[in-house]
Every structure is written in structure tokens, then in C-alpha cells.
Coordinates of C-alpha atoms and ligand atoms in Angstrom, one line a residue:
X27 CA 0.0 0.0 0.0
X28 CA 1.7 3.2 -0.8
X29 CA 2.6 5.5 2.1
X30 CA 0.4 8.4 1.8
X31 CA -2.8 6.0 1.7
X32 CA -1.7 4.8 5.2
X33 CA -4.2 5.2 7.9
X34 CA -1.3 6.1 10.1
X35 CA 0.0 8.6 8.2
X36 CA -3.4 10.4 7.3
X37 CA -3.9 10.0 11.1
X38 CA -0.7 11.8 12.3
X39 CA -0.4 14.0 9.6
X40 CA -4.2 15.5 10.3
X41 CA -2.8 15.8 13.7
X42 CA -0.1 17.7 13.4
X43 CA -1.9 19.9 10.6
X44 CA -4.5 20.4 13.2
X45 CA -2.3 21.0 16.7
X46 CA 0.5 23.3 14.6
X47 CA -2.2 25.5 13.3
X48 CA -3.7 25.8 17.1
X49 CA -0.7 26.5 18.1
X50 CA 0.4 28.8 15.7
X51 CA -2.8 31.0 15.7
X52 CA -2.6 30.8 19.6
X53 CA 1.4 32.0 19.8
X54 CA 0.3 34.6 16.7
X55 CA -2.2 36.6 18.9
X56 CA -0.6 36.2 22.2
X57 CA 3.0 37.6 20.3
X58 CA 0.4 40.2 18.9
X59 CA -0.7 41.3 22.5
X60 CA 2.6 41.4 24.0
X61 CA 4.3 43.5 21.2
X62 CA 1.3 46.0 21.4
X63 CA 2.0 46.2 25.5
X64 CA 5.5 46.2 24.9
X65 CA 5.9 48.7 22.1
X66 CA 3.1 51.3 24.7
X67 CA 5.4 50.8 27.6
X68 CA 8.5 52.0 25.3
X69 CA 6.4 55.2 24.4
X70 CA 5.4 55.9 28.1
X71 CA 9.8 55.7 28.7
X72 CA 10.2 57.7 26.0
X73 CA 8.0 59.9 27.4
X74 CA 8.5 60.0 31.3
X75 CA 12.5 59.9 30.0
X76 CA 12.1 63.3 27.5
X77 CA 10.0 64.9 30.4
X78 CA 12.4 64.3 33.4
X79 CA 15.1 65.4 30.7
X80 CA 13.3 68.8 30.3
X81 CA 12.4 69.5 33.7
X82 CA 16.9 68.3 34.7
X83 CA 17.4 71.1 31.4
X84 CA 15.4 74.2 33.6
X85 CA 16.4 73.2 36.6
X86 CA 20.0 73.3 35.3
X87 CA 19.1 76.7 33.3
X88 CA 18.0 78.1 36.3
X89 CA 20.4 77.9 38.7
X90 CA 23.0 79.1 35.6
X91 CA 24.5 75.9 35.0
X92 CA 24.0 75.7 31.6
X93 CA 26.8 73.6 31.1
X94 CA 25.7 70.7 32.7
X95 CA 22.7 69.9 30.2
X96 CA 25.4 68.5 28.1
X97 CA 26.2 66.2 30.6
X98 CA 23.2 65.3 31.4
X99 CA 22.3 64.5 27.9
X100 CA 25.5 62.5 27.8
X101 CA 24.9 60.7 30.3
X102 CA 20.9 59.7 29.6
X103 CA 23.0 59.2 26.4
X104 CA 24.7 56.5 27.6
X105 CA 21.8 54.5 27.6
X106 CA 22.3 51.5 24.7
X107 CA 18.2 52.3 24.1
X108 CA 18.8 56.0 23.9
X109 CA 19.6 56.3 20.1
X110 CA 20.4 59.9 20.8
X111 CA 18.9 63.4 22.6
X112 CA 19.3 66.7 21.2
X113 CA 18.4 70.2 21.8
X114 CA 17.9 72.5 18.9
X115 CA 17.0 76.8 18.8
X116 CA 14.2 77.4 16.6
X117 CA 16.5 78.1 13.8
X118 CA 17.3 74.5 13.8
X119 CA 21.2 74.8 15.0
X120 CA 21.8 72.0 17.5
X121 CA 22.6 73.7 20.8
X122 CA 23.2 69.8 23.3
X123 CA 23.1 66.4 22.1
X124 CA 23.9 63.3 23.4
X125 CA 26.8 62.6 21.1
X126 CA 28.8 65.5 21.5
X127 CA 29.9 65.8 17.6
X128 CA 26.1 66.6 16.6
X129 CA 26.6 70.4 18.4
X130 CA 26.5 73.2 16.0
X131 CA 24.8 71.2 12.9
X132 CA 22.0 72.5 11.8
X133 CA 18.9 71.0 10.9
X134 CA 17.5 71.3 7.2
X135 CA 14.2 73.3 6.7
X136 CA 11.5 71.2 6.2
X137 CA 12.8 69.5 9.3
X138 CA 12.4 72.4 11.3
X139 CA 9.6 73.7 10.2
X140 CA 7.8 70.7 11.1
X141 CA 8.8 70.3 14.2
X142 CA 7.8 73.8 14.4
X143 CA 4.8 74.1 13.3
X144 CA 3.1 71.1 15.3
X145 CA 2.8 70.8 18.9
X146 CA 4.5 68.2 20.5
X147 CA 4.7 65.0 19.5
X148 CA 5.8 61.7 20.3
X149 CA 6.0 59.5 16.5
X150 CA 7.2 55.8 15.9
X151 CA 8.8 55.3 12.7
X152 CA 12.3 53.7 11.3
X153 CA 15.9 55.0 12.3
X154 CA 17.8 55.7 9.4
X155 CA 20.0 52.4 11.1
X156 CA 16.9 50.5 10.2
X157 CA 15.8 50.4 13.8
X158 CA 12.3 50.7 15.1
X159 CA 12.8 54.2 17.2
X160 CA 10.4 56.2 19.1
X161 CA 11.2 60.3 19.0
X162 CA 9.4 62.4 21.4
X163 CA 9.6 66.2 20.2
X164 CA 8.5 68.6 23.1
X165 CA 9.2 72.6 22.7
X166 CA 11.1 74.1 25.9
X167 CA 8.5 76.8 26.5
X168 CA 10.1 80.1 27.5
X169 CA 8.8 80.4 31.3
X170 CA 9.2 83.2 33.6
X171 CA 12.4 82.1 34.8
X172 CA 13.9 82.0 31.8
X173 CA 12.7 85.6 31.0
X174 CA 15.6 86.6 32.6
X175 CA 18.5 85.1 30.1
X176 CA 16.2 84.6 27.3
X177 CA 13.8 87.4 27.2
X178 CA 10.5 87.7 26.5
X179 CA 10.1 88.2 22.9
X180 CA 10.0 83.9 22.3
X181 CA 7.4 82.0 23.3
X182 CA 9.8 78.6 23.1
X183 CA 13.6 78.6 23.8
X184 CA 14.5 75.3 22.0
X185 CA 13.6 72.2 21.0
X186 CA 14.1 69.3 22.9
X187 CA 14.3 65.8 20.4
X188 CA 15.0 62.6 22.0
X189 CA 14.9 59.2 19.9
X190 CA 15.0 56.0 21.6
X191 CA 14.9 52.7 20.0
X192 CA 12.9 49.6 20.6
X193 CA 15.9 47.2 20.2
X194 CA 15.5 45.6 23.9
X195 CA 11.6 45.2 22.9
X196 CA 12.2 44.0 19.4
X197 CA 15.2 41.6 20.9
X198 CA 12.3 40.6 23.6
X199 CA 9.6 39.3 20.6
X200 CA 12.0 38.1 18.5
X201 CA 12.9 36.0 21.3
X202 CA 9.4 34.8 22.1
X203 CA 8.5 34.4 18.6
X204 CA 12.0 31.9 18.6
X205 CA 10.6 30.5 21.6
X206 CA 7.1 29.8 20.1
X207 CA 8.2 28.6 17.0
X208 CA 10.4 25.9 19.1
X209 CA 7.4 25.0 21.2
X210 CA 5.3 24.9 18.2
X211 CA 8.3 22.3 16.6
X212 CA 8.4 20.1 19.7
X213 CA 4.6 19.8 20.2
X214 CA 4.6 18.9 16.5
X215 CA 7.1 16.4 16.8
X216 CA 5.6 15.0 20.3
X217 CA 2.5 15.1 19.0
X218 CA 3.4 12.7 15.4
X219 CA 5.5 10.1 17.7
X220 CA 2.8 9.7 20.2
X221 CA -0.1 9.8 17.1
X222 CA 2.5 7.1 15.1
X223 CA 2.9 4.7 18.6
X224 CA -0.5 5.2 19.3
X225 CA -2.0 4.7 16.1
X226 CA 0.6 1.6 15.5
X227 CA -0.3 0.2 18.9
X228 CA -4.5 0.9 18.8
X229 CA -5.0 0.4 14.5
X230 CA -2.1 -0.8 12.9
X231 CA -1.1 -3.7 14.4
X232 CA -4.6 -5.4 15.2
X233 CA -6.1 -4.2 11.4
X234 CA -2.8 -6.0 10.1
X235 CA -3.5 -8.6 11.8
X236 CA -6.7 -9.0 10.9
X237 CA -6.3 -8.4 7.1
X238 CA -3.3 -10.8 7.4
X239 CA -6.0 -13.7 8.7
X240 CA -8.3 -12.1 5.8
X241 CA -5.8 -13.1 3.2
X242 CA -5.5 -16.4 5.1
X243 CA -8.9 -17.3 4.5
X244 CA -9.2 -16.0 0.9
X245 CA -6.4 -18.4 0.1
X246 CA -8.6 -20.9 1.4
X247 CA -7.5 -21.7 5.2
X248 CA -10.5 -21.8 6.9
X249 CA -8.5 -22.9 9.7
X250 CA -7.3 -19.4 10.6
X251 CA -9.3 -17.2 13.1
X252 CA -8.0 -14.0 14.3
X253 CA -6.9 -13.1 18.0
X254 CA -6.3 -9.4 18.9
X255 CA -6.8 -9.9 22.7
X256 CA -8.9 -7.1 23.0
X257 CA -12.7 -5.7 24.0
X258 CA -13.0 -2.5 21.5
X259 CA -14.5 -2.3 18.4
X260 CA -11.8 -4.1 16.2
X261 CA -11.9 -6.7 18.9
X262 CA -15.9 -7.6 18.5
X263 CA -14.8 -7.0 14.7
X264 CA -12.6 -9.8 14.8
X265 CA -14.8 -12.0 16.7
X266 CA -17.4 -11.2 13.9
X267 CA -15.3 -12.3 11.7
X268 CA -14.3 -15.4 13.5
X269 CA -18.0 -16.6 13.6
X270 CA -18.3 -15.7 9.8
X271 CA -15.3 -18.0 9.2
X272 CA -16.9 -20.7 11.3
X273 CA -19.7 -20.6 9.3
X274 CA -18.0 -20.4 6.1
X275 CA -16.3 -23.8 7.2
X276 CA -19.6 -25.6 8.5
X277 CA -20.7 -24.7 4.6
X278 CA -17.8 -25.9 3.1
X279 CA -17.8 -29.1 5.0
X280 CA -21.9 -29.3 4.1
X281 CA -20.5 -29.0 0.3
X282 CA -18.4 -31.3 0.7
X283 CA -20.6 -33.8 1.9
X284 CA -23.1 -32.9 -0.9
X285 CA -20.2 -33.3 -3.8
X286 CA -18.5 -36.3 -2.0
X287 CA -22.9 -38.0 -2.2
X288 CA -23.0 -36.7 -5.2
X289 CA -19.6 -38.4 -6.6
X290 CA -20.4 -41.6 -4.7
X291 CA -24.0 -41.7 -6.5
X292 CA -22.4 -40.8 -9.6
X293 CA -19.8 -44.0 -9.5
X294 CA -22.3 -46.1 -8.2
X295 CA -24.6 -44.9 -11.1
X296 CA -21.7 -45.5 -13.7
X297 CA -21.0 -48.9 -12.1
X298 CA -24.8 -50.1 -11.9
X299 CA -25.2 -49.0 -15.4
X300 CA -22.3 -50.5 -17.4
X301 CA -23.5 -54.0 -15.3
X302 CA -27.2 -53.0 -16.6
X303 CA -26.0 -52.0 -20.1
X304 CA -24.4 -55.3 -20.6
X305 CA -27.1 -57.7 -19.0
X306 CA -29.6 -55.7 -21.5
X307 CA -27.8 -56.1 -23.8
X308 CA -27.1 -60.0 -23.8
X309 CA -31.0 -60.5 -22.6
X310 CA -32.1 -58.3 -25.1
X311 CA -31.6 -60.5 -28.8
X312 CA -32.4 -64.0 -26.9
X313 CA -35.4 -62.3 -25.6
X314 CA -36.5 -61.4 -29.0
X315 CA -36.3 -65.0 -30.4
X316 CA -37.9 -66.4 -27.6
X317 CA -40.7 -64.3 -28.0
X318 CA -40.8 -64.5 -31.6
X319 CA -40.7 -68.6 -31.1
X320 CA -43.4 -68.5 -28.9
X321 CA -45.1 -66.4 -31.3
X322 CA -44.2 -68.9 -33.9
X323 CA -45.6 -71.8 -31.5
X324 CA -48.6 -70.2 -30.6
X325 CA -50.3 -69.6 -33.9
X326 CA -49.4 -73.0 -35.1
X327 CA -51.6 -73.9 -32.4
X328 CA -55.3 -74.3 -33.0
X329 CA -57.8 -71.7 -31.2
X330 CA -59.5 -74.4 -28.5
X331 CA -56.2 -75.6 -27.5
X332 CA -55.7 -74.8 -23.9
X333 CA -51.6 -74.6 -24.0
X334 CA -52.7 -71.2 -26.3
X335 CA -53.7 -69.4 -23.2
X336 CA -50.4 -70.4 -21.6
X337 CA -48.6 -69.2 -24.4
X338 CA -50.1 -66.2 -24.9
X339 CA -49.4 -65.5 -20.6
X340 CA -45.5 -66.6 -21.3
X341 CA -45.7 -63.9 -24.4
X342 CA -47.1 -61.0 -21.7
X343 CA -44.1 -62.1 -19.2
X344 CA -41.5 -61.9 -22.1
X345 CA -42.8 -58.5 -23.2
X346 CA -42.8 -57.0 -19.7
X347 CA -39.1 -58.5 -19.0
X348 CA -38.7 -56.8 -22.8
X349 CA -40.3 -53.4 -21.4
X350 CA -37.5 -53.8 -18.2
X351 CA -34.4 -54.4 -20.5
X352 CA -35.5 -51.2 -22.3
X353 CA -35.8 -49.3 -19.4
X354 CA -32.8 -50.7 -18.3
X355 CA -30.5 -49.7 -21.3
X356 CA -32.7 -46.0 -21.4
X357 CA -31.0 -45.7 -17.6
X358 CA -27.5 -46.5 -18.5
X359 CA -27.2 -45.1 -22.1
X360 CA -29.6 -42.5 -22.2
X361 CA -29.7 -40.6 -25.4
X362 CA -28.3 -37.5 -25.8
X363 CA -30.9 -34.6 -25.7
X364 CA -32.2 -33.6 -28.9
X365 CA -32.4 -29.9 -28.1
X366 CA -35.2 -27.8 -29.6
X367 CA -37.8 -25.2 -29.1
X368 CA -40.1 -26.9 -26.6
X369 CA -43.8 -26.0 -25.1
X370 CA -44.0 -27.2 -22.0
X371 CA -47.8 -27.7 -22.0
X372 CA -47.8 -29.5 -24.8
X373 CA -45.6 -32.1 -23.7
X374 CA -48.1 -32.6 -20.8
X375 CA -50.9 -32.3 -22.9
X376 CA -49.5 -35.1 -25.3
X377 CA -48.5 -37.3 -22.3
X378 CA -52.2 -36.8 -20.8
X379 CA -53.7 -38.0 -24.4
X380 CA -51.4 -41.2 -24.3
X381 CA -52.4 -41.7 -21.2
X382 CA -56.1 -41.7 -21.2
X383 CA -56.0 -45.0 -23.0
X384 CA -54.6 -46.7 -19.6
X385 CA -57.5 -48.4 -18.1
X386 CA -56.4 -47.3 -14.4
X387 CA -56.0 -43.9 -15.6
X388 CA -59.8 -43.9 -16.2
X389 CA -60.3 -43.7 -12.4
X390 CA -58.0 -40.5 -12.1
X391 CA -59.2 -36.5 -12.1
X392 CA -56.8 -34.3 -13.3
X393 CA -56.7 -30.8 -12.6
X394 CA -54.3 -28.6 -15.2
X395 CA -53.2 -25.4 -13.7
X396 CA -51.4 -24.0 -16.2
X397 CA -49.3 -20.9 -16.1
X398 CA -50.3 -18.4 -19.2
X399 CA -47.1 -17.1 -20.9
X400 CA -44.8 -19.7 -20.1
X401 CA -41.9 -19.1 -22.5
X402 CA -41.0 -22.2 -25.0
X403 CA -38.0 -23.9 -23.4
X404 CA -35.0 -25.4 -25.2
X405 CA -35.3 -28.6 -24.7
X406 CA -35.9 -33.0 -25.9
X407 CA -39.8 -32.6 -26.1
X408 CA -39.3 -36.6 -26.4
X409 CA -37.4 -36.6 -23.1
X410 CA -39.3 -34.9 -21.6
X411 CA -42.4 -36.3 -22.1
X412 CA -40.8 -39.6 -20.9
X413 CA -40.1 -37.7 -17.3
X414 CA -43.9 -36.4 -17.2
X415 CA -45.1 -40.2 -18.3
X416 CA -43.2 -41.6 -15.6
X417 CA -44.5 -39.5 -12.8
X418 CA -47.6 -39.3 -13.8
X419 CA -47.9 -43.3 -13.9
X420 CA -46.3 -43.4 -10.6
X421 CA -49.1 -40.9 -9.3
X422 CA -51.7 -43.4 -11.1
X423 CA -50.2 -46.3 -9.7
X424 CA -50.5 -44.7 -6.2
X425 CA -53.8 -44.4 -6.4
X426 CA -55.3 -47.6 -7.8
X427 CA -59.0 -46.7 -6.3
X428 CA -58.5 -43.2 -8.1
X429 CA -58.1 -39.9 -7.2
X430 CA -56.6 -36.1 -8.6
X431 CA -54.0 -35.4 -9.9
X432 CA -52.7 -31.7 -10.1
X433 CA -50.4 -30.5 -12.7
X434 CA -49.4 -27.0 -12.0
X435 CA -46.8 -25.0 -14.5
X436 CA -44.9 -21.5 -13.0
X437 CA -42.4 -19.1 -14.0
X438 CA -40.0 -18.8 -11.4
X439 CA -37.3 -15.9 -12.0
X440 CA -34.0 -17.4 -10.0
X441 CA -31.0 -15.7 -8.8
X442 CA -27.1 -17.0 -8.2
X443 CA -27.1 -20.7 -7.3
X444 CA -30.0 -22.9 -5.9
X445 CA -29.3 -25.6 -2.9
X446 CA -30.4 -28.3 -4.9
X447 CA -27.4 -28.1 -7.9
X448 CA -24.7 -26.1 -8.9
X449 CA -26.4 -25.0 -12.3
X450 CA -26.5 -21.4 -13.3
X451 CA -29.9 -20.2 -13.8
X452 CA -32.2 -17.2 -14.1
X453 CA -35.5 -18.4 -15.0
X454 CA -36.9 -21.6 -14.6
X455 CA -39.8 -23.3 -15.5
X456 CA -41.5 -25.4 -12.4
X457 CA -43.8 -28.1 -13.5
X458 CA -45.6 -28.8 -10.2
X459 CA -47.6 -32.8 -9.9
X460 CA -49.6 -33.5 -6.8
X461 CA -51.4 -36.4 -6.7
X462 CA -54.1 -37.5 -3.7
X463 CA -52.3 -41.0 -3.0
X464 CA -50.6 -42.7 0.1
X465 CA -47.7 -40.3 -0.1
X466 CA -44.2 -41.4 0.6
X467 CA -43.3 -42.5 4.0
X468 CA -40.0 -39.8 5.3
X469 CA -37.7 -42.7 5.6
X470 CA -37.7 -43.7 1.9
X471 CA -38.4 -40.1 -0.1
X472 CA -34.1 -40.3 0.2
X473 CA -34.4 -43.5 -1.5
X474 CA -36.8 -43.1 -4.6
X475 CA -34.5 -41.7 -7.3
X476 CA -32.4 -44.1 -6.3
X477 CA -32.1 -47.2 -9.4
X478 CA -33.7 -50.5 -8.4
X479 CA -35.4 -48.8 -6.0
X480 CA -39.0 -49.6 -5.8
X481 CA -42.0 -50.8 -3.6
X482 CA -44.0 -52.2 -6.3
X483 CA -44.4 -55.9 -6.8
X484 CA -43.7 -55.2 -10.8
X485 CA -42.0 -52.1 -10.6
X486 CA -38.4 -51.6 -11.8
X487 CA -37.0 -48.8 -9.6
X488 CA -35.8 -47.2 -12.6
X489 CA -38.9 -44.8 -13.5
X490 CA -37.8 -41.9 -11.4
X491 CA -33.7 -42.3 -11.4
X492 CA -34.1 -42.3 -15.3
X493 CA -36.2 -38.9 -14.9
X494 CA -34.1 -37.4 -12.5
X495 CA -31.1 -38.1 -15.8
X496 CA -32.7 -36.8 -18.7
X497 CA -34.2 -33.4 -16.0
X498 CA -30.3 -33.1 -15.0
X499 CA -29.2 -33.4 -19.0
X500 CA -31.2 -30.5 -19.6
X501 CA -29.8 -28.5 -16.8
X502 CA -32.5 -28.9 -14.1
X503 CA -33.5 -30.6 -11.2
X504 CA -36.2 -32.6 -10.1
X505 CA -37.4 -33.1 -6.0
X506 CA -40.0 -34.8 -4.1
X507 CA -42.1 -34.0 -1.7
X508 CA -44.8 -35.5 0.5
X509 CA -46.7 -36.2 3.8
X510 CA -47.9 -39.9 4.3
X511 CA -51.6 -39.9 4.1
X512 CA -51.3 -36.7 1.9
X513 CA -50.4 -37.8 -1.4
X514 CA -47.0 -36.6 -2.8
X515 CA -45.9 -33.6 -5.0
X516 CA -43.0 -34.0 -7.8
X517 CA -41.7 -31.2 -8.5
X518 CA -39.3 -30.7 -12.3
X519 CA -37.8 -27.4 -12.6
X520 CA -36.2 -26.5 -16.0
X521 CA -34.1 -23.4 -16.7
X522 CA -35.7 -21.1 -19.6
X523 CA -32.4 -19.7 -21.0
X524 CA -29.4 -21.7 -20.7
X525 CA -28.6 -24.8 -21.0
X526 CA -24.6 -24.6 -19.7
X527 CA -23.4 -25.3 -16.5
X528 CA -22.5 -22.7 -13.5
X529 CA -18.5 -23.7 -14.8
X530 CA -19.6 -22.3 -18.2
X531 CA -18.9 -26.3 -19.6
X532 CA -22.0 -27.1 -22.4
X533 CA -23.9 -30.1 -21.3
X534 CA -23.6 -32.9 -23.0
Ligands
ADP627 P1 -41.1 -48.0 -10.0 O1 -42.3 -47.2 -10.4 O2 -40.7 -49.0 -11.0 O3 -41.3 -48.5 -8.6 P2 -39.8 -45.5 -9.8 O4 -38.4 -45.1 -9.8 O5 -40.7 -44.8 -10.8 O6 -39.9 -47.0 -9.9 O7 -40.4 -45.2 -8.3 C1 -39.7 -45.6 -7.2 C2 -40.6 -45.7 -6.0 O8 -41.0 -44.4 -5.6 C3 -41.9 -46.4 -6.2 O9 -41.7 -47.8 -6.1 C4 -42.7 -45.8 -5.1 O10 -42.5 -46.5 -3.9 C5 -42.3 -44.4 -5.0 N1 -43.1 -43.5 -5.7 C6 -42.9 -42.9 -6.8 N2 -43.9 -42.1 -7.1 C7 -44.8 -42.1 -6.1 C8 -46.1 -41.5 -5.8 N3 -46.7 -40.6 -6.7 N4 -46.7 -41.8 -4.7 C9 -46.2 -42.7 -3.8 N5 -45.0 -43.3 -4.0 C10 -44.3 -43.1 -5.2

């Protein structure tokens, strides 16, 4: 599985994304609100600082020491924050400064005359060093103490400009923002190692686990469950699947059985019919001339003669044993199909004809339920008829003092695979016969499609296994159903559409 479709890393990755941008946005504003408080409590130094400066300046001024505002600007100076202090007249000569080499320059015009024009001021803007600086401009107004050196014809005796810088304050953020960023990298990196153990310990591991059993069983071990030890949803999950896998195997193992009946009935069916094949076919030809002897001997006899009767009773026994060996060779060398367009209720409709000619039939009712719109089935009409005749003889047969017999035809629209076989089919035709007899006792409805198997003094036990061929040849199936007492109900089922197998192999 490529990386980036990893739980794990879709997992840790969200997290990170998530708890970096918390973070962040939390550090942002906080940074925001200290550099606002910060860069205020810079402008209130500058500010106490310019006004203690002014009042050291007249206090100086007025006791006639005006000598030591020089020193006192070079020693505020001295300050690393103080980026320098100076004093100008309102011509814009610099009287003081902090760094003594500024005395005597003189400011240019528009300078001055701002500074001259407004009141004072206090401004934050960029050194020409590229520093964040605060300057404070405040006018040293000519008071009455001053009248006496200065006059009275100015209203201000200098200017007093101090500009500090915000390096300790800008050293201070940069710092935090350093430290934040940090944090923000560690909680990151904390963060994806405990989301990767976490995610390895709680998902990863058990869903490898249990995808490695899932592999197991797809190959076919149905011997594999899977154990993760734990009580949490992927726990229950795996105990789901572990009953789903016991189940699978329990159906397997009923497959198995099924196949391994149905292989054993095949061999037994191959078996039984090369033995019947071969006793047919060495009783068949000496049956023939005994019969045609008889024949022979019977018409040479003269019509009173009482050994005619006897002859003519040894002719019905030859013809009934002739009647067995053809059943017999029809059960182990069936034809093959002889596949054509086929309409269902005229096959029962033909076989119903034939068989109102049988005396016992005479005492029977039947009851045709016919679906309309039954689609014409590819099929051996022949065949066919040959499965309805024998069912519908057995259904006579069961009820020698008469009775009904239902034939009922349906449509049945199929999906995937039926119980019964492993035939592919969508739509089937059911034909449906329920007769009024005895019924079938439980213990021998396994029995009955079984060859030889039969209860009748005559019968041949081959009436129904030679059905349940030719319904299998044409890619259906044929069951039985019945409650002693309650007659019995055969039911054929044959596919509409397709005549292949589920394997996609044609039938023969
Ligand atoms: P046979 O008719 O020669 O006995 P079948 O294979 O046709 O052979 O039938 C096998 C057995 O199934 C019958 O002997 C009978 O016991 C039982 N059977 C078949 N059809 C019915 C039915 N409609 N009612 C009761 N029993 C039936």
C-alpha cells in the first residue's frame, strides 16, 4: 500500500496539521498582544525619559549651570536604548546632544519647520539604522524664569528631540516568537510520535493482523481465526469475523458432503449402469427369439387348444421382461438430448392424451393449472415427455381406487445458485404434480431416485432415477415432496435460458 494511503500517516499528519495551526494561531495573537503592550510601555519611557530630561534642562538653566545639560544629555545618552537626545534653537542649529559631535549642525528646513509648526509629538517610525525608534519632540517653552537670560520676545527657547529605540523590545519578541516557534516544533514532533505509537499500537497492528487472517482465508485456510486480545470495536470486529469464518467452514464441510454424495452416487450410477448395459444387452436378442418362437408356437396352435392361453401369458411375461431391458438400457445409455424449441404444455398435454388409454387412468381426475405465458423452453420434447409419463404413472399407480392429480406450470425468475445443484440459472420453469395417493413414507423419499429402488411388486426402480437423468441433462433438477396420508408432490424445474453449466462447460 503506498505511504500516503496509510491510515497512520493520514492519522498523524491531520494531527499535526491540526495542533501546529492551534498552536500557531494561539502564539500569533498572544505575540500580537505582547508587542502592542510592549511597544506602549516603550512610548510611556520615552516619554516619562524626555519629560524628566526637560524638567533636569530648567532646573540646570536656572540655577546658571547651563553647562551641565550637556552632561546630562550625555549621560541619559549612555543608555544603549537611547539612540540619541538633542536640543535645537528654533532656527534648527543643534545647541546639546547626546553625542557631542552633533553640536552646531543644523537642521534642514522642512525639518524644522515641522517640528515647528506642530505641537509636541511623540512619533514611531524607522531610524535611518533600520531600527524601530520612538522620537518624542517637546518645545522648551520660555517660562518666567527664563525671562531673565532669554527674554521675553519667544514663546519657546529650544527644541528638545530625544529618539529611543525599541531594540531591547524587538530583541524581547523576537525571542518569544523563537521560543514559540520551538514550542510549536516540539509539540509537532511530540504530537506525530505519540499519534504514530499510538496509532501503531490501537490500529495498525490489530487491522494487520486482521487483514493478514483475511488473506488467510481467501487463500482458502478456513482454519485461521483472528486473536487481537482485545474488547474494543476491532476486537468484536474480529470475533465477527471469526464466527463468519466458522460458518464459512460448517458450509464448506456441508459442500463437501453434498459433492463427495454426489460423486459416490455418480460411480455407483456409472457402475450399476455399465453392469445393466451389458445384462440388457445380452438378454435383449435372446429375448427377441424367444418371444418371436413363442409367437411362432402359438399360432401353429389351434384356437381351442388350452396350452394357447399359456402361451399367450408366457408372451405378456417376455414382453414386460422386454419393457425392463429397455428401461434398463434407457437408464444407463440414455440418449443425448435432442435440443429444440419446446412447449412445455404440450408435452403434458401429449402425455395426458397417451395416457387416457390406460385403463387405471380412467379412475383418475386431473386438474391442469397451467401458467399463461410460459416461454418455449430449449429442450428434448421426447425426453421430456418420458419424465412427465413416468410421474404421472407413478401418481396413477399410487392411487389404484382413483383420485386427482394436479399439474401445476410456473415461472419462477432465480438468482445466483439454488441448494439443490450447482447450475446457473435465471429463469426456470417449475412443473408442479400432486397427486391424492398414500404419499411417501420420510424414511424412503431419500431413496426413490435411487435405481432399483421400488416398492412395487412389478416395478423396476428405474422410473424416477431415469427422470431425475434426462431433467439433469437439460440443466435442471427434479425433488420430491410428500406427507404420508397426503399424497405426494413431484416437482421438475427447467431453466428457460441456458442450457450450460455454473463452470460455463455445455452439457452434454
Ligand atoms: P417404479 O415405479 O418401478 O417402482 P420409480 O423409480 O418410478 O420405480 O419409483 C420408485 C418408487 O418411488 C416407487 O416404487 C414408489 O415407492 C415411490 N413413488 C414414486 N412415485 C410415487 C407416488 N406418486 N406416490 C407414492 N410413491 C411413489
Amino acid at each position: 500500500m503506498p505511504v500516503l494511503h496509510s491510515l497512520k500517516v493520514k492519522f498523524v499528519a491531520a494531527l499535526v496539521l491540526l495542533v501546529s495551526l492551534v498552536i500557531g494561531l494561539s502564539t500569533w495573537w498572544t505575540l500580537e498582544v505582547h508587542r502592542g503592550h510592549m511597544l506602549h510601555a516603550t512610548e510611556d519611557k520615552v516619554r516619562a525619559l524626555t519629560e524628566a530630561i526637560d524638567r533636569g534642562i530648567h532646573v540646570a538653566m536656572r540655577e546658571g549651570r547651563s553647562q551641565d545639560v550637556q552632561r546630562i544629555l550625555e549621560g541619559v545618552g549612555r543608555d544603549p536604548d537611547i539612540e540619541k537626545i538633542i536640543i535645537f534653537d528654533t532656527h534648527g542649529k543643534i545647541l546639546r546632544a547626546s553625542q557631542p559631535d552633533l553640536v552646531g549642525r543644523v537642521l534642514d528646513r522642512d525639518r524644522l519647520s515641522r517640528y515647528l509648526d506642530q505641537p509636541d509629538f511623540a512619533v514611531t517610525g524607522l531610524h535611518e539604522n533600520g531600527r524601530l525608534v520612538q522620537s518624542v519632540v517637546k518645545k522648551i517653552r520660555n517660562r518666567p524664569e527664563c525671562f531673565a537670560c532669554h527674554g521675553t520676545g519667544e514663546a519657546v527657547n529650544g527644541i528638545l528631540h530625544v529618539d529611543m529605540s525599541f531594540r531591547k523590545t524587538q530583541e524581547q519578541i523576537r525571542e518569544m516568537e523563537g521560543t514559540a516557534l520551538w514550542t510549536m516544533l516540539l509539540t509537532a514532533a511530540v504530537l506525530a510520535a505519540g499519534g504514530t505509537i499510538l496509532m501503531v499500537r490501537l490500529v495498525e497492528r490489530p487491522v494487520g493482523s486482521l487483514m493478514r487472517a483475511m488473506a488467510k482465508v481467501e487463500g482458502g485456510d478456513l482454519e485461521t481465526r483472528a486473536h487481537l486480545g482485545r474488547r474494543d470495536e476491532l476486537g468484536q470486529l474480529a470475533q465477527s469475523f471469526n464466527a463468519m469464518v466458522d460458518r464459512l467452514k460448517a458450509a464448506r464441510a456441508e459442500i463437501e458432503v453434498f459433492h463427495q454424495q454426489r460423486l459416490a452416487r455418480a460411480e455407483r450410477l456409472a457402475t450399476l449402469g455399465e453392469l445393466a448395459a451389458s445384462l440388457a444387452h445380452e438378454v435383449k436378442n435372446p429375448l427377441a427369439g424367444i418371444a418371436g418362437a413363442i409367437q411362432v408356437m402359438a399360432d401353429e396352435l389351434p384356437e381351442t387348444d388350452p396350452r394357447k392361453e399359456i402361451m399367450g401369458e408366457i408372451l405378456d411375461q417376455v414382453h414386460r421382461l422386454d419393457k425392463t431391458v429397455r428401461d434398463l438400457l434407457a437408464f444407463a445409455r440414455p440418449g443425448k438430448p435432442d435440443i429444440g424449441p419446446c412447449d412445455i404444455h404440450q408435452v403434458l398435454d401429449r402425455v395426458l392424451i397417451l395416457l387416457a388409454e390406460n385403463p387405471a387412468a380412467k379412475q383418475v381426475r386431473v386438474v391442469r393449472a397451467y401458467q399463461a405465458g410460459i416461454p418455449s423452453l430449449d429442450a428434448d420434447s421426447k425426453q421430456l415427455g418420458q419424465v412427465f409419463l413416468n410421474l404421472l404413472l407413478n401418481a396413477i399407480q399410487a392411487m389404484p381406487t382413483g383420485g386427482q392429480i394436479t399439474l401445476k406450470t410456473t415461472l419462477r425468475e432465480m438468482d445466483g445458485t439454488d441448494g439443490n445443484t450447482s447450475m446457473a440459472r435465471d429463469r426456470v420453469v417449475e412443473v408442479a404434480l400432486t397427486d391424492t395417493g398414500p404419499g411417501i413414507p420420510p424414511h424412503l423419499l431419500q431413496d426413490i431416485f435411487n435405481p432399483f429402488f421400488t416398492t412395487k411388486h412389478r416395478g423396476t426402480g428405474l422410473g424416477l432415477s431415469v427422470s431425475r437423468r434426462i431433467v439433469e441433462d437439460h440443466g435442471g433438477w427434479i425433488d420430491a415432496e410428500s406427507r404420508p396420508g397426503q399424497g405426494a408432490t413431484f416437482r421438475v424445474c427447467l431453466p428457460v435460458e441456458t442450457l450450460t453449466r455454473q463452470t460455463g462447460e455445455p452439457l452434454p
